[in-house]
mmCIF file of C-alpha atoms and ligand atoms in Angstrom:
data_model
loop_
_atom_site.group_PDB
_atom_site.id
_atom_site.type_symbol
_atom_site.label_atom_id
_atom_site.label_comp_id
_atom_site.label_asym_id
_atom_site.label_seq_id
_atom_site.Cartn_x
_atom_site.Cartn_y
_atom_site.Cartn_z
ATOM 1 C CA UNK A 1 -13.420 -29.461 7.057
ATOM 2 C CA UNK A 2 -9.954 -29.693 5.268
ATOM 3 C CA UNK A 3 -9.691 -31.587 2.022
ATOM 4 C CA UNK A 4 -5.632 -31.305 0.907
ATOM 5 C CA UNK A 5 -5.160 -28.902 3.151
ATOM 6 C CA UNK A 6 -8.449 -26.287 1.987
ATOM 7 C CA UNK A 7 -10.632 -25.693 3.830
ATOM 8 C CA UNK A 8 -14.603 -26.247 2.909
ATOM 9 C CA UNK A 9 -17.793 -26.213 3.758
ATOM 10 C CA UNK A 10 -20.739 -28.126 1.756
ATOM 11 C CA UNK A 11 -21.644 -24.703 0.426
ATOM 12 C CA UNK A 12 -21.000 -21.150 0.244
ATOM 13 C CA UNK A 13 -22.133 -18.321 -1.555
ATOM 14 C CA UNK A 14 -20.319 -16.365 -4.142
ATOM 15 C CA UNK A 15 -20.742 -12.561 -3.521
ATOM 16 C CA UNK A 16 -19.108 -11.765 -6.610
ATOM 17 C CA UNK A 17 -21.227 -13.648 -8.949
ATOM 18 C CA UNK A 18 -24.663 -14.191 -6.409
ATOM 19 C CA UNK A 19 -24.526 -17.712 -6.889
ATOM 20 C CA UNK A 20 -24.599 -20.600 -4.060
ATOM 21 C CA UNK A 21 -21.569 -23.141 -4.794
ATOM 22 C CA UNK A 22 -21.580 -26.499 -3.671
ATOM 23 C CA UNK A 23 -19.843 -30.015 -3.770
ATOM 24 C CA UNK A 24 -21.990 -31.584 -5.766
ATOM 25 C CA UNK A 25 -22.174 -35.125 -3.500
ATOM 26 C CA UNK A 26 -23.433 -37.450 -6.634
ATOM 27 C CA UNK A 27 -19.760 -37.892 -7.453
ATOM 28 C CA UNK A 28 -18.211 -38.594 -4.036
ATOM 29 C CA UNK A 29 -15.646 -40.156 -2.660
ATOM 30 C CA UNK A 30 -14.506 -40.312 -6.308
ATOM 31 C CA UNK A 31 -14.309 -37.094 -7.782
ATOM 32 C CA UNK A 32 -14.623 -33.820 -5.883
ATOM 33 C CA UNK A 33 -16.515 -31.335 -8.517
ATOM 34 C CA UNK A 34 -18.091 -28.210 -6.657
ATOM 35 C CA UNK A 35 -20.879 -26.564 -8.579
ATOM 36 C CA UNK A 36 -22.936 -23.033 -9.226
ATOM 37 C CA UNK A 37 -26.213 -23.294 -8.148
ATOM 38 C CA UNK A 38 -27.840 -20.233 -9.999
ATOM 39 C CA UNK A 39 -31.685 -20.307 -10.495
ATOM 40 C CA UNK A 40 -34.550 -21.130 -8.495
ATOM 41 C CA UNK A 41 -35.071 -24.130 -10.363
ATOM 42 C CA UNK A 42 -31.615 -25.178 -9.890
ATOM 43 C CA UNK A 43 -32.262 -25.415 -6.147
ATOM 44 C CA UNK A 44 -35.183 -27.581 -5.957
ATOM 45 C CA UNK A 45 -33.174 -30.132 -8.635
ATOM 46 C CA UNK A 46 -29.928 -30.111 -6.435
ATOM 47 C CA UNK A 47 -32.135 -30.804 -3.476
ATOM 48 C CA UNK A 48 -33.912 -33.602 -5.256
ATOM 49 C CA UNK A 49 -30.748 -35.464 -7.250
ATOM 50 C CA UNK A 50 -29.100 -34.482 -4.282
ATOM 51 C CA UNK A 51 -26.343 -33.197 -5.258
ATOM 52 C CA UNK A 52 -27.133 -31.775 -1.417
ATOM 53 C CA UNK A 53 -28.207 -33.702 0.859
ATOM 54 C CA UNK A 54 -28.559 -34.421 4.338
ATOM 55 C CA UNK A 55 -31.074 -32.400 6.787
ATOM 56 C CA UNK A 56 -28.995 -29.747 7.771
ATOM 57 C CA UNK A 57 -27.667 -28.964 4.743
ATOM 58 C CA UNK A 58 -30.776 -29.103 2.656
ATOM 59 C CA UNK A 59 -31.924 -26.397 5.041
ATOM 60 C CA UNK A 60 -29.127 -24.219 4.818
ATOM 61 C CA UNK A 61 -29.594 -25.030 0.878
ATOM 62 C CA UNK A 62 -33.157 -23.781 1.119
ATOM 63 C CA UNK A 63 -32.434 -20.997 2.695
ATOM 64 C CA UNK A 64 -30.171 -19.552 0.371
ATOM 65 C CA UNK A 65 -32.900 -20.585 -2.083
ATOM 66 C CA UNK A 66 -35.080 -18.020 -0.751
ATOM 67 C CA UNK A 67 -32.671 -15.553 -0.669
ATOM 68 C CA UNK A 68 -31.521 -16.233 -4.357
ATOM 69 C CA UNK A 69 -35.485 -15.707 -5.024
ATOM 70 C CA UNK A 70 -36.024 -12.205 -2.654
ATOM 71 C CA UNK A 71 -33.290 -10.885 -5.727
ATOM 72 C CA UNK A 72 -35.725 -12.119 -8.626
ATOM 73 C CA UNK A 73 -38.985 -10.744 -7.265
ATOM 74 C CA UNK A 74 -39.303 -9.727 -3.495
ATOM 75 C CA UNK A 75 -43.092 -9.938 -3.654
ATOM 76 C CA UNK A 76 -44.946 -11.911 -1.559
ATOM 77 C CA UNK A 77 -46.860 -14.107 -4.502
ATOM 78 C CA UNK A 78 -43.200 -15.033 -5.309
ATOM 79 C CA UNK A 79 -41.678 -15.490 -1.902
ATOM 80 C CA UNK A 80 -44.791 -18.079 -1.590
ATOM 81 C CA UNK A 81 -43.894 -19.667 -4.533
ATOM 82 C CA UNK A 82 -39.921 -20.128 -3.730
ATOM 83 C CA UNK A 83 -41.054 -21.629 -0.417
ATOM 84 C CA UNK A 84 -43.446 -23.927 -2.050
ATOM 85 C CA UNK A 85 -41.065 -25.247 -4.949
ATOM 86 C CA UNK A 86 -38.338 -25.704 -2.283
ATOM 87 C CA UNK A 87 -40.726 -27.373 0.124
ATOM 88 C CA UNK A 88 -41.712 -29.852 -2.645
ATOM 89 C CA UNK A 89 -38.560 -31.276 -3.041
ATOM 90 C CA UNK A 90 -38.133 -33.998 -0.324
ATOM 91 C CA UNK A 91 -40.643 -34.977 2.278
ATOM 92 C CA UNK A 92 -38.773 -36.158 5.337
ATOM 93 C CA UNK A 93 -35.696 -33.661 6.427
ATOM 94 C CA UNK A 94 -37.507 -31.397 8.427
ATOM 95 C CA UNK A 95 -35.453 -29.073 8.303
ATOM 96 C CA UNK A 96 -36.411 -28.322 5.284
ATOM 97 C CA UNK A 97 -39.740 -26.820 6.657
ATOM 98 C CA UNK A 98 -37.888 -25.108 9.535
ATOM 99 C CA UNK A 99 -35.774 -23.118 7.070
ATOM 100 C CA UNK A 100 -38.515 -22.128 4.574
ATOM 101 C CA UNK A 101 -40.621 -21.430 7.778
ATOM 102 C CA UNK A 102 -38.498 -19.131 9.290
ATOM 103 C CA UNK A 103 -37.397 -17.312 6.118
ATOM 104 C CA UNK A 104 -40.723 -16.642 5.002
ATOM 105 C CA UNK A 105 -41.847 -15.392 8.674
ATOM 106 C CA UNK A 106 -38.848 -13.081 9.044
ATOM 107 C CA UNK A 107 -39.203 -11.572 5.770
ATOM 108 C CA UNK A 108 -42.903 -11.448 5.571
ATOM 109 C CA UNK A 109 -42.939 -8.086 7.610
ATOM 110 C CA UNK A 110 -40.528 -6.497 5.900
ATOM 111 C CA UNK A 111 -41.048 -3.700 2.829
ATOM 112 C CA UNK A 112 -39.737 -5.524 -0.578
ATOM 113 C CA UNK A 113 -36.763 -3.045 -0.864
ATOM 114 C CA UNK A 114 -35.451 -4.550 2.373
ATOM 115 C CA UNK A 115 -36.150 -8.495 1.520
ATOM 116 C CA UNK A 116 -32.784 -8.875 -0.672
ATOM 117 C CA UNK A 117 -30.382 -8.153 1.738
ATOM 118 C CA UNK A 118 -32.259 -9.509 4.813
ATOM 119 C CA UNK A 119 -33.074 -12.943 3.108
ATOM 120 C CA UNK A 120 -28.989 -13.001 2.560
ATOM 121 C CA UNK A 121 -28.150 -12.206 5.807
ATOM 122 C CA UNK A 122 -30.502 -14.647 7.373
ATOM 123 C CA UNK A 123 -29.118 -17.431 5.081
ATOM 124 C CA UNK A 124 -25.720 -16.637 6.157
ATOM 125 C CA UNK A 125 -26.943 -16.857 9.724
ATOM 126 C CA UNK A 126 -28.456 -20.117 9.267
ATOM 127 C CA UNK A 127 -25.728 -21.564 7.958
ATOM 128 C CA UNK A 128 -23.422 -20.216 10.967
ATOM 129 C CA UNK A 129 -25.623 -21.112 13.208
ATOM 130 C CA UNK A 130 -25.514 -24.822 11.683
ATOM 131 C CA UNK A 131 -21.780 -24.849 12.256
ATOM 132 C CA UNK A 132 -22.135 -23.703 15.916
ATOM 133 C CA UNK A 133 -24.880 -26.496 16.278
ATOM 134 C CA UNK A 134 -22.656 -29.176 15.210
ATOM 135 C CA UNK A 135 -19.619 -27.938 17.084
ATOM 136 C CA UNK A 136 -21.708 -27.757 20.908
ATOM 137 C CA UNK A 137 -23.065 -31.317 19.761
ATOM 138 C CA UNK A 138 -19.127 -32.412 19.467
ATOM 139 C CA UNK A 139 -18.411 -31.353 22.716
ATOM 140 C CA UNK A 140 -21.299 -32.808 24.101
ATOM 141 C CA UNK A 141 -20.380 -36.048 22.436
ATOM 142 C CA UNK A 142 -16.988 -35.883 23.705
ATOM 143 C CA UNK A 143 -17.948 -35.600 26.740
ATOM 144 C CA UNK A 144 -19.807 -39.555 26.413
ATOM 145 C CA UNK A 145 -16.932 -40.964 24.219
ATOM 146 C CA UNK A 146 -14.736 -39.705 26.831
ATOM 147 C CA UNK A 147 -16.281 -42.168 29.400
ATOM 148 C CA UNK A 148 -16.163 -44.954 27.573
ATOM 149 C CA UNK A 149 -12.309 -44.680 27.285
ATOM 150 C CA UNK A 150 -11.809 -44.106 30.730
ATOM 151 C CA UNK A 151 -13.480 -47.297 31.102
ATOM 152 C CA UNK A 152 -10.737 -49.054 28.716
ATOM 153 C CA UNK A 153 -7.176 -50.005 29.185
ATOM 154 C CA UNK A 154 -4.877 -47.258 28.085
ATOM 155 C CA UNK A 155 -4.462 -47.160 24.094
ATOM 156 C CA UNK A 156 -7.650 -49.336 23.537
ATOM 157 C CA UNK A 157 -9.842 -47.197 21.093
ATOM 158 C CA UNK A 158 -13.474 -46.423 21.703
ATOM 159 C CA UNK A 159 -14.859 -48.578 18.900
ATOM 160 C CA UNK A 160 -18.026 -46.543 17.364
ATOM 161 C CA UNK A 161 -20.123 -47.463 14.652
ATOM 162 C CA UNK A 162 -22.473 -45.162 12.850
ATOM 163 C CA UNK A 163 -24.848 -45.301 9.871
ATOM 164 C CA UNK A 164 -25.547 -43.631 6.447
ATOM 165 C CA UNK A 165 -23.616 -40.033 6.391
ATOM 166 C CA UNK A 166 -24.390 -37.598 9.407
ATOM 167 C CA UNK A 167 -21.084 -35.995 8.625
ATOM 168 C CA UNK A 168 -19.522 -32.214 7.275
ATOM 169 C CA UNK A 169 -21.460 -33.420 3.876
ATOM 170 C CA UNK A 170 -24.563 -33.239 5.456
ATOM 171 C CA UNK A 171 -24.256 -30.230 7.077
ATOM 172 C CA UNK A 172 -22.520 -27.277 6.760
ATOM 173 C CA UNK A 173 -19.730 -28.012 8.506
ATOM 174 C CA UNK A 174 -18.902 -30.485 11.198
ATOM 175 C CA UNK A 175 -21.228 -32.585 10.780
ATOM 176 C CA UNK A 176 -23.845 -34.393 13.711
ATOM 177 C CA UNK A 177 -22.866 -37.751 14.363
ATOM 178 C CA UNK A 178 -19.103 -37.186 12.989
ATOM 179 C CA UNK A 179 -18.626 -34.244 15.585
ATOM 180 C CA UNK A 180 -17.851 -35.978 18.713
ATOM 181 C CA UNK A 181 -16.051 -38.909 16.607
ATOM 182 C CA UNK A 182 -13.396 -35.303 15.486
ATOM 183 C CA UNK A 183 -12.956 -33.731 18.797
ATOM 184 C CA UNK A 184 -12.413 -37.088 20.204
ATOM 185 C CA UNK A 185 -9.807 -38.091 17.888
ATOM 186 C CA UNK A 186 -8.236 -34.557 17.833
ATOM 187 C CA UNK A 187 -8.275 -34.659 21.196
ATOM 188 C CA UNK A 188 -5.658 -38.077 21.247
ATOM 189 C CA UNK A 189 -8.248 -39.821 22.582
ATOM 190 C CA UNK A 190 -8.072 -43.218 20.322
ATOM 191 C CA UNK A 191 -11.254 -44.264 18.084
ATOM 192 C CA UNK A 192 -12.117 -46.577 15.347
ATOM 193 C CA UNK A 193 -15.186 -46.075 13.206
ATOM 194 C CA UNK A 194 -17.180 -48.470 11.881
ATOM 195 C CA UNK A 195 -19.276 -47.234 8.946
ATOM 196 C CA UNK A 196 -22.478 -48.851 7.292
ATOM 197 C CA UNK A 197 -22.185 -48.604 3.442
ATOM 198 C CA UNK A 198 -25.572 -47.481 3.567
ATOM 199 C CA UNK A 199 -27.083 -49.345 0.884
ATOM 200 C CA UNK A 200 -28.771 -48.123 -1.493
ATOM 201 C CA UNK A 201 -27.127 -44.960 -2.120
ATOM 202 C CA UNK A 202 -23.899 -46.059 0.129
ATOM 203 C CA UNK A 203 -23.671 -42.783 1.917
ATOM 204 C CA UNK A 204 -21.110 -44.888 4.233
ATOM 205 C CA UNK A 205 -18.535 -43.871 1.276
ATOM 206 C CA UNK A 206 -18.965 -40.058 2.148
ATOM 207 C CA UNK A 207 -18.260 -40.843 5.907
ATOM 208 C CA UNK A 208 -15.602 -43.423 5.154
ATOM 209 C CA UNK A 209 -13.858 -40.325 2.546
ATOM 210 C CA UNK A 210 -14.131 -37.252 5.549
ATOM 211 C CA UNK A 211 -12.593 -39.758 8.361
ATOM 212 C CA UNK A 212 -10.192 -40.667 6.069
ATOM 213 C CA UNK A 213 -9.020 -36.929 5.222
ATOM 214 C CA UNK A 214 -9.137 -36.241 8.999
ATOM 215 C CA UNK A 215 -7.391 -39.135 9.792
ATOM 216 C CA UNK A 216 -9.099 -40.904 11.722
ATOM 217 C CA UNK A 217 -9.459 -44.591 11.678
ATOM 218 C CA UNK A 218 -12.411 -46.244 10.147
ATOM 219 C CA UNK A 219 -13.489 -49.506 8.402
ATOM 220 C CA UNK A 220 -16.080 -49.550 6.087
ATOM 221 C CA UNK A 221 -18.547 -52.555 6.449
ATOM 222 C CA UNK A 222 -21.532 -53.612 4.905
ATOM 223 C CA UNK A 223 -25.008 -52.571 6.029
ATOM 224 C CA UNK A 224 -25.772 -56.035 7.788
ATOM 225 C CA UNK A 225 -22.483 -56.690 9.783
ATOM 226 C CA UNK A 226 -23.292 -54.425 12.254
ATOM 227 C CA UNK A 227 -25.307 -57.042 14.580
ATOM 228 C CA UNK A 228 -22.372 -59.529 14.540
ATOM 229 C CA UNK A 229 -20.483 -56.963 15.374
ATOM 230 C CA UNK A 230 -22.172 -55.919 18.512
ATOM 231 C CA UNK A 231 -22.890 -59.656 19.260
ATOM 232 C CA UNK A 232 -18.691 -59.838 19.827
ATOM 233 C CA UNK A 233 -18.061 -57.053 21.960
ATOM 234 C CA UNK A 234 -16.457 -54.917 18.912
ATOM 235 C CA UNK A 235 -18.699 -51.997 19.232
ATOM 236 C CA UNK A 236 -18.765 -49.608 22.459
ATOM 237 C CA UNK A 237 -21.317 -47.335 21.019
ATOM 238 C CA UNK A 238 -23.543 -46.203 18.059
ATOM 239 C CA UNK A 239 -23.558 -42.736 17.479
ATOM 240 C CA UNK A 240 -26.546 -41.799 13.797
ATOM 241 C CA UNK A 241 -27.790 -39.004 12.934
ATOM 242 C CA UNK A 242 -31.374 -37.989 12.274
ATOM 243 C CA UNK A 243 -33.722 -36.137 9.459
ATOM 244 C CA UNK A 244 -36.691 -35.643 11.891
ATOM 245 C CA UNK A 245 -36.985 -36.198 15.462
ATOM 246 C CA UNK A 246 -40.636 -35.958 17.135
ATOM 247 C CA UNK A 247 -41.292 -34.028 20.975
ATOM 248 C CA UNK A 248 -41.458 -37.549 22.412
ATOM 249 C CA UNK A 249 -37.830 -38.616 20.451
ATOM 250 C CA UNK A 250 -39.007 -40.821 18.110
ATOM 251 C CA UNK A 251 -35.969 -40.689 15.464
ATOM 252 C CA UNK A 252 -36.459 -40.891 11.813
ATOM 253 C CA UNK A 253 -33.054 -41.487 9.767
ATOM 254 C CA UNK A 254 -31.816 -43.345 6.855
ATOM 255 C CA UNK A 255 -33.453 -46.959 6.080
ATOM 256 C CA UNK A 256 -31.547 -49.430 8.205
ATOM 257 C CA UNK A 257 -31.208 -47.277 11.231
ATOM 258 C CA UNK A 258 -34.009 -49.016 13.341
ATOM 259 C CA UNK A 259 -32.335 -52.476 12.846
ATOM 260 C CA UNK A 260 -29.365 -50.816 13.994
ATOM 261 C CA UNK A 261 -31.059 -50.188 17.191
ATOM 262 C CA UNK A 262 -32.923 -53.317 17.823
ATOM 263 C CA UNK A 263 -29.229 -54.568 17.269
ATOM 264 C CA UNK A 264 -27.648 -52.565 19.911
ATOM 265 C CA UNK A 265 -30.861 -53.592 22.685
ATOM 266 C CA UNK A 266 -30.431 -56.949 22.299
ATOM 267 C CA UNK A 267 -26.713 -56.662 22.549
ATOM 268 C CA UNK A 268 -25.967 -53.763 25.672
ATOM 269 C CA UNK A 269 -24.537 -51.004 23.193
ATOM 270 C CA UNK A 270 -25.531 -47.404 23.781
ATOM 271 C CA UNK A 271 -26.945 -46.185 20.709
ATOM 272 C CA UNK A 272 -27.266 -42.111 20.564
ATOM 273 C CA UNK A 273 -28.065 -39.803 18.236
ATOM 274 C CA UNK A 274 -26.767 -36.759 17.056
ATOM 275 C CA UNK A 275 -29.841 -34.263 17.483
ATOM 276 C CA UNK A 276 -29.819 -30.575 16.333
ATOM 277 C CA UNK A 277 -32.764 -28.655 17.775
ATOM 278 C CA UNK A 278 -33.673 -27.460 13.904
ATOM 279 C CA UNK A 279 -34.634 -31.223 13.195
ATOM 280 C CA UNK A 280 -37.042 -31.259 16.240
ATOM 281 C CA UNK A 281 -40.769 -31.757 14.687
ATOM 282 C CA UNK A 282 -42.705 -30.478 17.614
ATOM 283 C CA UNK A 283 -46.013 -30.685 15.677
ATOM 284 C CA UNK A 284 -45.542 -34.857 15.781
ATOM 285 C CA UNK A 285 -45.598 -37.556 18.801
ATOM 286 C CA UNK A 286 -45.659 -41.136 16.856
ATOM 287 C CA UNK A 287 -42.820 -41.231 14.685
ATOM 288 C CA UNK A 288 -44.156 -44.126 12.588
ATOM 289 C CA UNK A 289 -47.548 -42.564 12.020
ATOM 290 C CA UNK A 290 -46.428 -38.874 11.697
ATOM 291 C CA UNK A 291 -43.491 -39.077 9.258
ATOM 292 C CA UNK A 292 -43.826 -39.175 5.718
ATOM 293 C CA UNK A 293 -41.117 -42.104 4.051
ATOM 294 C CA UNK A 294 -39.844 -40.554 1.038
ATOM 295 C CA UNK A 295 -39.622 -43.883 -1.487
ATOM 296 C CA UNK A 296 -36.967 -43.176 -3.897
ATOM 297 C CA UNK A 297 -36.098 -44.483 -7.130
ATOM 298 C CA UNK A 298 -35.846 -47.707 -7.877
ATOM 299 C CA UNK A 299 -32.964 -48.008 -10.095
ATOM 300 C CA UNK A 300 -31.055 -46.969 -6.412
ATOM 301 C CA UNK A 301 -31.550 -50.376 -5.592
ATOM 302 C CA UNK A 302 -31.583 -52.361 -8.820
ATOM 303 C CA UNK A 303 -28.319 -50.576 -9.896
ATOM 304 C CA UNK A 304 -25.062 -49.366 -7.726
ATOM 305 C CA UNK A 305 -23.155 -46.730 -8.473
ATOM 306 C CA UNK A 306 -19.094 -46.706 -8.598
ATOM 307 C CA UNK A 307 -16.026 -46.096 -10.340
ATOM 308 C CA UNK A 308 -14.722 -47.890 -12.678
ATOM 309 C CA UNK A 309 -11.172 -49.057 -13.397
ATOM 310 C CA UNK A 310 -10.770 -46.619 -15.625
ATOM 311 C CA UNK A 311 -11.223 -44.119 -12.996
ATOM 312 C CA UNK A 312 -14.608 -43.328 -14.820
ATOM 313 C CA UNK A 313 -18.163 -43.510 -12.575
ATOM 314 C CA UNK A 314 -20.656 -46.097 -13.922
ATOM 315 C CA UNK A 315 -23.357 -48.167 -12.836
ATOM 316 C CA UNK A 316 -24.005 -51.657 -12.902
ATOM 317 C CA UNK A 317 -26.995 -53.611 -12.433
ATOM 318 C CA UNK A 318 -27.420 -56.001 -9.553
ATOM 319 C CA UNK A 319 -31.191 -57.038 -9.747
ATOM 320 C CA UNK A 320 -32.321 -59.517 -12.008
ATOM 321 C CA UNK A 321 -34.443 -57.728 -14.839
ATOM 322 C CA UNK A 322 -37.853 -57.657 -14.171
ATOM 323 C CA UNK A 323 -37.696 -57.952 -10.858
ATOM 324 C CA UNK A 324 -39.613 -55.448 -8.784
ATOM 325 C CA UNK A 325 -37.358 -52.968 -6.227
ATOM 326 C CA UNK A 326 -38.704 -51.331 -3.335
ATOM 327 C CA UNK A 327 -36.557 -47.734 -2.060
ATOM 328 C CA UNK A 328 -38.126 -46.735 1.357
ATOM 329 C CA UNK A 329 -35.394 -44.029 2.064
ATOM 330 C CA UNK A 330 -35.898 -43.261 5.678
ATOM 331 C CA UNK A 331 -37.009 -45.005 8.773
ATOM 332 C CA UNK A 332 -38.313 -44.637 12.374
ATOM 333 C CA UNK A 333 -36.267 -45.775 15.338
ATOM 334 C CA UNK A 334 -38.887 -45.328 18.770
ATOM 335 C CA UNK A 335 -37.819 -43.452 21.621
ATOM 336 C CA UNK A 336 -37.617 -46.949 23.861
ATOM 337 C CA UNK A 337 -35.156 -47.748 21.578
ATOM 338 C CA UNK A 338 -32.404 -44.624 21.991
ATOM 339 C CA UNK A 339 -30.505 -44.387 24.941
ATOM 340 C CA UNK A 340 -29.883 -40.554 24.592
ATOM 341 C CA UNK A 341 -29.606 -37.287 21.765
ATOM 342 C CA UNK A 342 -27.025 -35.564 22.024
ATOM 343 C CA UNK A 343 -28.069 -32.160 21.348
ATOM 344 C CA UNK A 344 -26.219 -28.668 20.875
ATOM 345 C CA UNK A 345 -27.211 -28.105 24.407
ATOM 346 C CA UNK A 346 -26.369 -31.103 26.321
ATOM 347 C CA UNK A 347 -27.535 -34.878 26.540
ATOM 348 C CA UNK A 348 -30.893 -36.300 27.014
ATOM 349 C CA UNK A 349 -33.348 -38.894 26.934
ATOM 350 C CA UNK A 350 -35.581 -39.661 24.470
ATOM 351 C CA UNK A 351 -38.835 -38.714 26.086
ATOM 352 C CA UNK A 352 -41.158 -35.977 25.716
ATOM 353 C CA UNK A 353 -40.800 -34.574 29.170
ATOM 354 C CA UNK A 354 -36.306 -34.329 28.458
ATOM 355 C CA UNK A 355 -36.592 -32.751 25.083
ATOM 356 C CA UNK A 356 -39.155 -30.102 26.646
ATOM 357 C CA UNK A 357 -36.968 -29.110 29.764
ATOM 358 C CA UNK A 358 -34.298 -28.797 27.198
ATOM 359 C CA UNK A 359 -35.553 -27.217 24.888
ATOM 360 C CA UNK A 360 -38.467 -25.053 26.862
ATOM 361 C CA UNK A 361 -38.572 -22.250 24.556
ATOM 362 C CA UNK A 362 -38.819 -24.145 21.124
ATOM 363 C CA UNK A 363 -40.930 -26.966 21.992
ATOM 364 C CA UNK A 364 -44.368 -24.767 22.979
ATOM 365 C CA UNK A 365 -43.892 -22.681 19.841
ATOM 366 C CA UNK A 366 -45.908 -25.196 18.053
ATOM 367 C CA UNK A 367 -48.926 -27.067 18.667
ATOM 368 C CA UNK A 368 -49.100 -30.991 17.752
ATOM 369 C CA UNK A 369 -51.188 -31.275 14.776
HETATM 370 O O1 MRU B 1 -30.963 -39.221 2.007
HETATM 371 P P1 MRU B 1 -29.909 -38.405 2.690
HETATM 372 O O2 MRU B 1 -28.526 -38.728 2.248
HETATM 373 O O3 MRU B 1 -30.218 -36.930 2.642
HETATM 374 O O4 MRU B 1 -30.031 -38.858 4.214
HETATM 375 C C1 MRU B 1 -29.190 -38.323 5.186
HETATM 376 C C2 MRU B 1 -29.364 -38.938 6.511
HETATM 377 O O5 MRU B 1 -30.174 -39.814 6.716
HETATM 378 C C3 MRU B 1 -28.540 -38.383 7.625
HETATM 379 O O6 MRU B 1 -28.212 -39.382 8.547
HETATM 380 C C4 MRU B 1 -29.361 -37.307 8.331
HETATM 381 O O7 MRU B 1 -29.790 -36.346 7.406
HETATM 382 C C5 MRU B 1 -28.598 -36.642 9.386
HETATM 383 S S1 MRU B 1 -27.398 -35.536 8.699
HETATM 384 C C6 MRU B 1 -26.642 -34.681 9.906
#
């Protein structure tokens, strides 16, 4: 997306000096510093201090990972031990897995000579691909928002509210969630975002800083005002994004998702989600029993992050000391809860036998575990 009139994606790789560059995202919306990601070790550590981050993009990260390792040692031994250092780094993206997966099986066959180059090409394509993912999943979005303005008087905006950042940040371009909210607002239809800070990382600020440089309106709200909000009639419809869907569409996304949901039951408000097939998980049924919860560091929660008046980012501490934090990063949203995914190939419903007849192909690749 454009940023003053550039444009970016979250990464890119540098063909003159075989690097992978990236916005590093620790420092956002505050200070835009893009970075060289050079060794294999640097991957894994930009994946974990997520300097990338989001499921898409730590895919398309990993991918490039493997390609930056092919051009250290093609072997297999070391191709093995790329995808296992990569796969360490966070447990509940799957995406993650999907990109290591289908690196390692496409250049598995292949004579060592051959590995550089192909690994490349297929992290190229993976990233592309992302971008096309996101844009179908606008269209298809568009297509909902779209109703819900017909259903308005003229000028009213669709009023959507979405959580954490599912945005161009998070994947390579575009974004998930963030797709339909663009082509709806590009296409003069009229919207207004509300966005979750996201405690404890507030990825809310990311969101809040790309619909800003597009333009389109927004208000940035804390995590629990989201309920009230729906309780008045002020939001039309919630539109998240997900780091691991299961085949019966159990959706796993950042902490504070599900009461999003129960929220938008209780209160008549479609709540979708923003589905690329690549964050499927066909190998899992029962989101709550199948997903691993990455718990994060505590100091997320005991300290915030920000800048300070001197333009400087700091951290101050809002716990009391001694007291205990708890950082479950991610949680699980059940199917009966989700009134449809919008996926790059159309809209469905959360249900096993709707994300097989979509997806027909993928979902009998692999067998539940
Ligand atoms: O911990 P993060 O910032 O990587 O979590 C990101 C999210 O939860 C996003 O909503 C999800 O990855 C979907 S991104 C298109």
């Amino acid at each position: 997306m454009n940023i003053d009139g550039t444009h970016y994606r979250s990464l890119w790789w540098n063909h003159e000096k075989a690097v992978l560059e990236i916005i590093d995202q620790r420092w956002l919306p505050h200070d835009f510093r893009i970075q060289a990601v050079a060794t294999l070790q640097d991957f894994a550590a930009a994946i974990v201090q997520m300097r990338v981050r989001g499921a898409p993009l730590i895919g398309a990260t990993a991918a490039y990972g493997m390609a930056l390792a092919m051009r250290l040692d093609a072997s297999d031994s070391h191709m093995d031990a790329a995808w296992d250092a990569l796969n360490r780094t966070r447990p509940t993206a799957i995406n993650l897995r999907w990109a290591l997966n289908r690196c390692r099986n496409a250049l598995r066959p292949l004579p060592e000579a051959d590995r550089v180059d192909a690994a490349l090409k297929l992290a190229h394509e993976i990233a592309d691909e992302d971008v096309g993912i996101n844009r179908s999943i606008g269209k298809n979005g568009l297509a909902l928002i779209r109703q819900i303005a017909a259903r308005k008087p003229a000028g009213e905006p669709v009023r959507l509210l979405t959580h954490c950042n599912a945005g161009w940040l998070a994947t390579v371009d575009w974004g998930t969630a963030t797709s339909p909210m663009y082509e709806a607002h590009d296409a003069g239809i009229p919207i207004h975002v509300w966005v979750d800070e996201t405690r404890p990382r507030n990825q809310g600020a990311l969101t809040a800083w790309e619909l800003g440089s597009h333009g389109v309106p927004h208000t940035y709200i804390v995590d629990n005002a989201g309920g009230h909000l729906m309780q008045h009639g002020m939001v039309d419809m919630v539109i998240v994004g997900t780091d691991r869907t299961t085949r019966r569409g159990d959706v796993c996304n950042k902490i504070g998702t599900y009461l999003k949901a129960l929220a938008a039951r209780d209160n008549g408000v479609p709540f979708y989600v923003a589905l690329p097939s690549p964050t499927i998980d066909w190998t899992v049924d029962d989101g709550v029993a199948g997903i691993p919860i990455e718990e994060r560091d505590p100091m997320e929660v005991s300290h915030v992050q920000g800048a300070l008046a001197d333009g400087t980012i700091g951290h101050a501490q809002v716990s009391p000391n001694g007291s205990p934090c708890g950082n479950p990063a991610f949680d699980v949203t059940p199917n009966r809860l989700v009134t449809g995914l919008i996926t790059e190939r159309g809209v469905c419903e959360a249900t096993p036998e709707a994300l097989a007849a979509m997806f027909p192909d993928l979902s009998k690749i692999e067998k539940i575990a």
